[in-house]
Structures are given as C-alpha cells and as structure tokens.
Amino acid sequence: LVYDFDARCVVFRVTTSRALFGVALSASGRRVLCGGADRAARLYDVATAALLHDAKAADRVRAVALCGTDDVLAFGGFDGMLRIHAVERGAPHAVGECGDTARGIAIDDQATVLAVGDDAGVVRCFHLERRHMGLSRPAWLSTHAAKVWCVAVRRDGAMVAAGDYANAVVVYSASDGIVLWQKTTWLGKGAPFTWAVDFSADGSTLAMGHWDGYAYLASVAPKRRAQRHDEDDSIEEGVDNFEEEEASEYDFEETAAVQRPDRVYAIAVSSDGSKLAVGGR
C-alpha cells in the first residue's frame, strides 16, 4: 500500500501470492519497489499501478533499495547475490556476491554509493558510476560481531549507518569506511537487536529502532573549525579575520528516545528530522 497523507487515502495497492519482505518508495513518491518470497523485485508506477520493471533472483528477495532519481534499483536476499538494475536499460547493470543472505540494502540519491549488510555480520560499501556500476569488489567492508540487519546511506552519499544483532549501530564515512560514530548502550532490556536505521533527507538526523522498545534520534552536524591568520598576515580592522576550514568531522549527539510497549521493528524520519514514525510489535 502507498498512502497519501495529504489526501488521506490509499493511492496504490498491489496484492501478491507470496509474502513481501522489502519495500522502498522513491523520494518523489512516484514509484514503489517491492520484493519477497516469489524471488522477484518489481517496480511500479504509483499513479497508474503499471509494472515498470520485473527483476528476478535465484531465491527469496529480502531487501530492496531505489535511488532518488527513480532509475536505479538494487536488491538482494537469500541467494547471497546483490543485483543492480538500470530501469531504462531493462537488463541487469551488475551482479555480485554479498557473502551471505542480504538483510539490508541502501543507496544514495544519485546512485553513487551502495551499502549492503548480511547474515555474516559484514557491511559492504560499493562506489558506483553511472556508466559502469561494478560489483566485483567493494570500496571497503567492515565486520560486526553479529549479523547486520539494517543499513542506511545518507542521501548525499556521505555516510553509511549499519545496525547489527550485537547491540551496535555504527556510522561510517562512505568514502573510506572510517568509523564516525557508534552507539552501543540502550535504555531498555531484551535481545541485542537493532532492527532499523534511517537518515533524514537533509542528513541532520539519524533514527534507530531497537528490540529494547525504544526508537532513538541522534543529530548529525559538521564540526566547524576556525583558523586564525598568521601574525605576519595583514589584519583588517572591523573585519572578522577567521576563515572556516572545510568540515572534515561530524558531531553526533543523541537527542531523543521514544518508548513503545514492545520492540521496534521499523522507523522513518521526516525530511528535516522533526517527525518520527515508529512501528513495532
């Protein structure tokens, strides 16, 4: 189902004979991608319900992702394979191994960064080019202590967030895999499972959903450093003689925790980070 909150009605509905495990709505709201037990990932036009693309896998599809420009989709699942399709071309753009069952897949707006997390506890990050979206070798990979259930790529392609089954959410630099921030402490009790992570569209907020019954929010902001001119440099009176360096690091700060009666399975944060949708058991 696709629900229009302004019109307060369902604007798209599709029924399948097998279970659906993954769904992604495009940033424009014009297309929706879904995949599941029937070993296929299908892209639909929301307004007309027309099937735009039908891609097959060798086993059940567990995770799907759709880039912000609506023309590149990625999916993976129980066959241990990762697939990218350029919709306008129809054929697969690239096929590669993701190690184990793919549990989470995410892609940035311009289809330049693709991240996948699997049952072996590995996060793989691929740097993509429109002309050649190779999946033969990731730009970097990182191993967690347990399976990586969910991943998110910031829409500008700057960061990758990964949540695992060992009480950890880790945020990486998408360019080189350097750890920017991690969360390993939780307010509630229960299994050490992180079920969902999501960046706001403006990149200012990271949302996390956990088995402990809480949804967490963290702010993300670039550090700004001021550099004073050398003493030998001329100083002009009445003018701020500091120059801002380009931000090379980020500040993360936990800002909120929303408690539910039971575990949190899914979350979604609004474009500016001001609203949070939480779903769970």
Short mmCIF file of C-alpha atoms in Angstrom, two decimals:
data_model
loop_
_atom_site.label_atom_id
_atom_site.label_comp_id
_atom_site.label_asym_id
_atom_site.label_seq_id
_atom_site.Cartn_x
_atom_site.Cartn_y
_atom_site.Cartn_z
CA LEU A 1 0.00 0.00 0.00
CA VAL A 2 1.01 3.60 -0.62
CA TYR A 3 -0.91 6.10 1.49
CA ASP A 4 -1.23 9.80 0.65
CA PHE A 5 -1.30 11.69 3.94
CA ASP A 6 -2.50 14.92 2.32
CA ALA A 7 -5.41 13.23 0.56
CA ARG A 8 -5.88 10.81 3.48
CA CYS A 9 -6.41 7.83 1.25
CA VAL A 10 -4.64 4.83 -0.29
CA VAL A 11 -3.28 5.76 -3.73
CA PHE A 12 -1.62 2.46 -4.63
CA ARG A 13 -2.26 -1.17 -3.78
CA VAL A 14 -0.76 -4.39 -5.07
CA THR A 15 -1.54 -7.94 -3.93
CA THR A 16 0.92 -10.80 -4.31
CA SER A 17 0.53 -14.52 -3.80
CA ARG A 18 3.66 -14.74 -1.62
CA ALA A 19 4.99 -12.74 1.31
CA LEU A 20 6.70 -9.39 0.72
CA PHE A 21 9.91 -8.79 2.70
CA GLY A 22 11.10 -5.42 1.39
CA VAL A 23 9.57 -2.22 0.04
CA ALA A 24 11.01 1.15 -1.00
CA LEU A 25 9.15 4.31 -2.00
CA SER A 26 11.05 6.73 -4.24
CA ALA A 27 11.91 10.20 -2.95
CA SER A 28 9.50 11.68 -5.50
CA GLY A 29 6.69 9.37 -4.40
CA ARG A 30 6.09 8.37 -8.00
CA ARG A 31 7.48 4.84 -7.87
CA VAL A 32 7.47 1.96 -5.41
CA LEU A 33 9.73 -1.10 -5.38
CA CYS A 34 8.91 -4.34 -3.59
CA GLY A 35 10.44 -7.80 -3.29
CA GLY A 36 9.69 -11.02 -1.48
CA ALA A 37 9.19 -14.75 -1.43
CA ASP A 38 8.32 -15.00 -5.12
CA ARG A 39 12.01 -14.33 -5.96
CA ALA A 40 11.36 -11.07 -7.75
CA ALA A 41 11.80 -7.32 -7.29
CA ARG A 42 9.10 -5.30 -9.03
CA LEU A 43 8.92 -1.58 -9.70
CA TYR A 44 5.51 0.08 -10.06
CA ASP A 45 4.21 3.49 -11.05
CA VAL A 46 2.21 4.74 -8.06
CA ALA A 47 -0.26 6.83 -10.08
CA THR A 48 -1.17 4.19 -12.67
CA ALA A 49 -0.16 0.93 -10.90
CA ALA A 50 1.70 -0.01 -14.08
CA LEU A 51 4.50 -2.55 -13.70
CA LEU A 52 7.63 -0.75 -14.90
CA HIS A 53 10.29 -3.36 -14.20
CA ASP A 54 10.30 -7.01 -13.17
CA ALA A 55 13.68 -8.35 -11.99
CA LYS A 56 14.30 -11.95 -10.95
CA ALA A 57 16.51 -13.56 -8.31
CA ALA A 58 17.52 -17.16 -7.63
CA ASP A 59 15.90 -17.17 -4.19
CA ARG A 60 13.67 -15.03 -1.97
CA VAL A 61 14.33 -11.28 -2.10
CA ARG A 62 14.92 -9.89 1.38
CA ALA A 63 15.93 -6.25 0.82
CA VAL A 64 15.34 -3.62 -1.87
CA ALA A 65 16.54 -0.05 -2.49
CA LEU A 66 15.66 2.66 -5.00
CA CYS A 67 17.82 5.70 -5.75
CA GLY A 68 16.45 9.22 -5.53
CA THR A 69 16.28 9.66 -9.29
CA ASP A 70 14.00 6.60 -9.57
CA ASP A 71 16.03 4.98 -12.36
CA VAL A 72 18.41 2.64 -10.48
CA LEU A 73 17.25 -0.13 -8.18
CA ALA A 74 19.15 -2.68 -6.11
CA PHE A 75 18.07 -5.84 -4.32
CA GLY A 76 19.40 -8.94 -2.60
CA GLY A 77 18.31 -11.79 -0.41
CA PHE A 78 18.67 -15.45 0.38
CA ASP A 79 20.71 -16.36 -2.70
CA GLY A 80 23.67 -14.32 -1.40
CA MET A 81 23.71 -12.17 -4.54
CA LEU A 82 23.45 -8.42 -4.97
CA ARG A 83 21.88 -7.02 -8.14
CA ILE A 84 21.66 -3.53 -9.63
CA HIS A 85 19.28 -2.70 -12.46
CA ALA A 86 19.16 0.48 -14.52
CA VAL A 87 15.45 0.72 -15.20
CA GLU A 88 15.72 2.50 -18.54
CA ARG A 89 18.02 -0.25 -19.86
CA GLY A 90 15.87 -3.11 -18.64
CA ALA A 91 18.76 -5.55 -18.17
CA PRO A 92 20.84 -6.03 -15.01
CA HIS A 93 23.54 -3.40 -14.71
CA ALA A 94 25.66 -5.52 -12.38
CA VAL A 95 25.53 -8.72 -10.34
CA GLY A 96 27.86 -9.53 -7.47
CA GLU A 97 28.16 -11.63 -4.34
CA CYS A 98 27.26 -10.16 -0.97
CA GLY A 99 28.72 -13.02 1.08
CA ASP A 100 25.60 -14.29 2.82
CA THR A 101 21.90 -13.56 2.99
CA ALA A 102 21.45 -9.83 2.36
CA ARG A 103 19.40 -8.33 5.17
CA GLY A 104 19.65 -4.63 4.39
CA ILE A 105 20.40 -2.63 1.25
CA ALA A 106 20.56 1.15 0.78
CA ILE A 107 21.58 3.54 -1.98
CA ASP A 108 22.05 7.31 -2.14
CA ASP A 109 20.08 9.77 -4.27
CA GLN A 110 22.45 9.80 -7.24
CA ALA A 111 23.25 6.05 -7.20
CA THR A 112 26.90 6.61 -6.34
CA VAL A 113 27.05 4.74 -3.01
CA LEU A 114 25.50 1.34 -2.34
CA ALA A 115 25.66 -0.43 1.04
CA VAL A 116 24.60 -3.94 2.00
CA GLY A 117 24.57 -5.78 5.32
CA ASP A 118 24.42 -9.57 5.62
CA ASP A 119 23.98 -12.52 7.97
CA ALA A 120 27.75 -12.96 8.26
CA GLY A 121 27.96 -9.59 10.01
CA VAL A 122 29.66 -7.80 7.12
CA VAL A 123 28.89 -4.33 5.79
CA ARG A 124 29.99 -3.81 2.19
CA CYS A 125 30.10 -0.40 0.52
CA PHE A 126 30.33 -0.04 -3.26
CA HIS A 127 31.20 3.13 -5.13
CA LEU A 128 29.16 3.23 -8.31
CA GLU A 129 29.48 5.03 -11.61
CA ARG A 130 26.59 5.53 -13.97
CA ARG A 131 28.46 4.11 -16.92
CA HIS A 132 29.94 1.16 -15.07
CA MET A 133 28.24 0.03 -11.86
CA GLY A 134 30.65 -2.77 -10.99
CA LEU A 135 30.05 -5.03 -8.02
CA SER A 136 33.18 -7.15 -8.32
CA ARG A 137 34.90 -5.53 -5.35
CA PRO A 138 33.57 -3.22 -2.62
CA ALA A 139 35.32 0.07 -1.91
CA TRP A 140 35.51 -1.09 1.71
CA LEU A 141 33.97 -3.57 4.11
CA SER A 142 33.63 -3.81 7.88
CA THR A 143 32.87 -6.81 10.07
CA HIS A 144 30.45 -6.62 13.02
CA ALA A 145 30.17 -9.07 15.91
CA ALA A 146 26.84 -10.41 14.62
CA LYS A 147 24.58 -10.22 11.57
CA VAL A 148 23.94 -6.77 10.15
CA TRP A 149 20.18 -6.45 9.89
CA CYS A 150 19.79 -2.92 8.56
CA VAL A 151 21.76 -0.27 6.68
CA ALA A 152 21.11 3.30 5.57
CA VAL A 153 23.01 5.59 3.21
CA ARG A 154 22.67 9.33 3.69
CA ARG A 155 21.03 10.85 0.64
CA ASP A 156 24.12 12.88 -0.26
CA GLY A 157 26.23 9.70 -0.18
CA ALA A 158 28.46 10.91 2.68
CA MET A 159 27.67 8.28 5.33
CA VAL A 160 26.62 4.68 5.82
CA ALA A 161 24.84 3.58 9.01
CA ALA A 162 24.60 -0.10 9.99
CA GLY A 163 22.69 -1.77 12.82
CA ASP A 164 23.52 -5.28 13.99
CA TYR A 165 22.49 -8.11 16.31
CA ALA A 166 25.21 -7.29 18.85
CA ASN A 167 23.85 -4.04 20.32
CA ALA A 168 25.73 -1.75 17.93
CA VAL A 169 24.84 0.95 15.45
CA VAL A 170 27.90 2.19 13.57
CA VAL A 171 28.12 5.20 11.25
CA TYR A 172 30.88 5.05 8.65
CA SER A 173 32.32 7.54 6.21
CA ALA A 174 31.05 6.29 2.86
CA SER A 175 34.27 7.28 1.11
CA ASP A 176 36.73 5.19 3.13
CA GLY A 177 34.86 3.25 5.84
CA ILE A 178 36.27 5.24 8.77
CA VAL A 179 34.03 4.98 11.85
CA LEU A 180 32.44 8.36 12.56
CA TRP A 181 30.21 7.36 15.48
CA GLN A 182 28.77 4.31 17.20
CA LYS A 183 26.03 3.56 19.70
CA THR A 184 26.39 0.55 21.99
CA THR A 185 24.25 1.46 25.04
CA TRP A 186 20.47 1.18 25.22
CA LEU A 187 17.80 2.19 27.71
CA GLY A 188 15.65 -0.94 27.71
CA LYS A 189 16.20 -4.65 28.09
CA GLY A 190 15.93 -7.64 25.80
CA ALA A 191 17.77 -9.11 22.84
CA PRO A 192 20.65 -7.04 21.40
CA PHE A 193 18.94 -6.48 18.06
CA THR A 194 18.84 -3.25 16.06
CA TRP A 195 16.01 -3.55 13.58
CA ALA A 196 16.02 -0.24 11.71
CA VAL A 197 18.15 2.81 10.87
CA ASP A 198 17.21 5.84 8.78
CA PHE A 199 18.71 9.23 7.87
CA SER A 200 16.53 12.29 7.37
CA ALA A 201 16.61 13.67 3.83
CA ASP A 202 18.61 16.71 4.91
CA GLY A 203 21.15 14.46 6.66
CA SER A 204 20.74 16.21 10.01
CA THR A 205 19.16 13.31 11.91
CA LEU A 206 19.79 9.59 12.36
CA ALA A 207 16.93 7.43 13.67
CA MET A 208 17.41 3.97 15.17
CA GLY A 209 14.90 1.31 16.22
CA HIS A 210 15.84 -1.41 18.72
CA TRP A 211 14.46 -4.56 20.32
CA ASP A 212 14.51 -2.80 23.71
CA GLY A 213 11.30 -0.97 22.80
CA TYR A 214 12.85 2.41 22.09
CA ALA A 215 13.34 4.49 18.97
CA TYR A 216 16.36 6.79 19.23
CA LEU A 217 17.29 10.02 17.47
CA ALA A 218 20.76 11.48 17.05
CA SER A 219 21.65 14.80 15.48
CA VAL A 220 24.40 14.93 12.85
CA ALA A 221 26.30 18.17 12.27
CA PRO A 222 29.66 19.01 10.68
CA LYS A 223 32.26 20.36 13.04
CA ARG A 224 33.26 23.90 12.16
CA ARG A 225 36.80 24.94 12.90
CA ALA A 226 38.07 28.50 12.76
CA GLN A 227 41.63 29.18 11.70
CA ARG A 228 43.33 32.48 12.58
CA HIS A 229 45.58 34.16 10.07
CA ASP A 230 49.33 34.11 10.78
CA GLU A 231 50.67 37.06 12.71
CA ASP A 232 52.57 38.22 9.62
CA ASP A 233 49.35 38.45 7.63
CA SER A 234 47.71 41.81 7.37
CA ILE A 235 44.77 42.29 9.72
CA GLU A 236 41.98 44.50 8.52
CA GLU A 237 40.16 46.34 11.27
CA GLY A 238 36.44 45.78 11.63
CA VAL A 239 36.60 42.52 9.67
CA ASP A 240 36.33 39.01 11.06
CA ASN A 241 39.83 37.66 10.41
CA PHE A 242 38.94 33.98 10.84
CA GLU A 243 38.49 31.56 7.96
CA GLU A 244 36.37 28.43 8.23
CA GLU A 245 38.09 25.24 7.24
CA GLU A 246 36.14 22.67 5.33
CA ALA A 247 34.46 20.34 7.82
CA SER A 248 36.26 17.00 7.98
CA GLU A 249 34.50 15.55 11.02
CA TYR A 250 30.97 15.39 12.38
CA ASP A 251 29.37 15.86 15.76
CA PHE A 252 26.78 13.26 16.77
CA GLU A 253 24.51 13.83 19.74
CA GLU A 254 21.62 11.70 20.95
CA THR A 255 18.62 14.00 21.19
CA ALA A 256 15.58 11.83 21.94
CA ALA A 257 14.35 8.36 22.85
CA VAL A 258 10.74 7.32 22.23
CA GLN A 259 9.49 4.32 24.20
CA ARG A 260 6.97 1.78 22.95
CA PRO A 261 5.38 -1.12 24.84
CA ASP A 262 7.44 -3.66 22.87
CA ARG A 263 10.29 -4.00 20.34
CA VAL A 264 10.66 -1.54 17.46
CA TYR A 265 10.72 -3.14 14.03
CA ALA A 266 10.55 -0.13 11.71
CA ILE A 267 11.19 3.61 11.74
CA ALA A 268 11.04 6.53 9.32
CA VAL A 269 12.16 10.09 9.96
CA SER A 270 10.84 13.15 8.12
CA SER A 271 12.96 15.13 5.67
CA ASP A 272 14.03 17.70 8.27
CA GLY A 273 14.22 15.31 11.22
CA SER A 274 11.30 16.91 13.05
CA LYS A 275 8.88 13.95 12.86
CA LEU A 276 9.37 10.25 13.52
CA ALA A 277 7.18 7.29 12.57
CA VAL A 278 7.67 4.16 14.68
CA GLY A 279 6.26 0.68 14.10
CA GLY A 280 6.71 -2.44 16.16
CA ARG A 281 5.30 -5.47 17.82
#
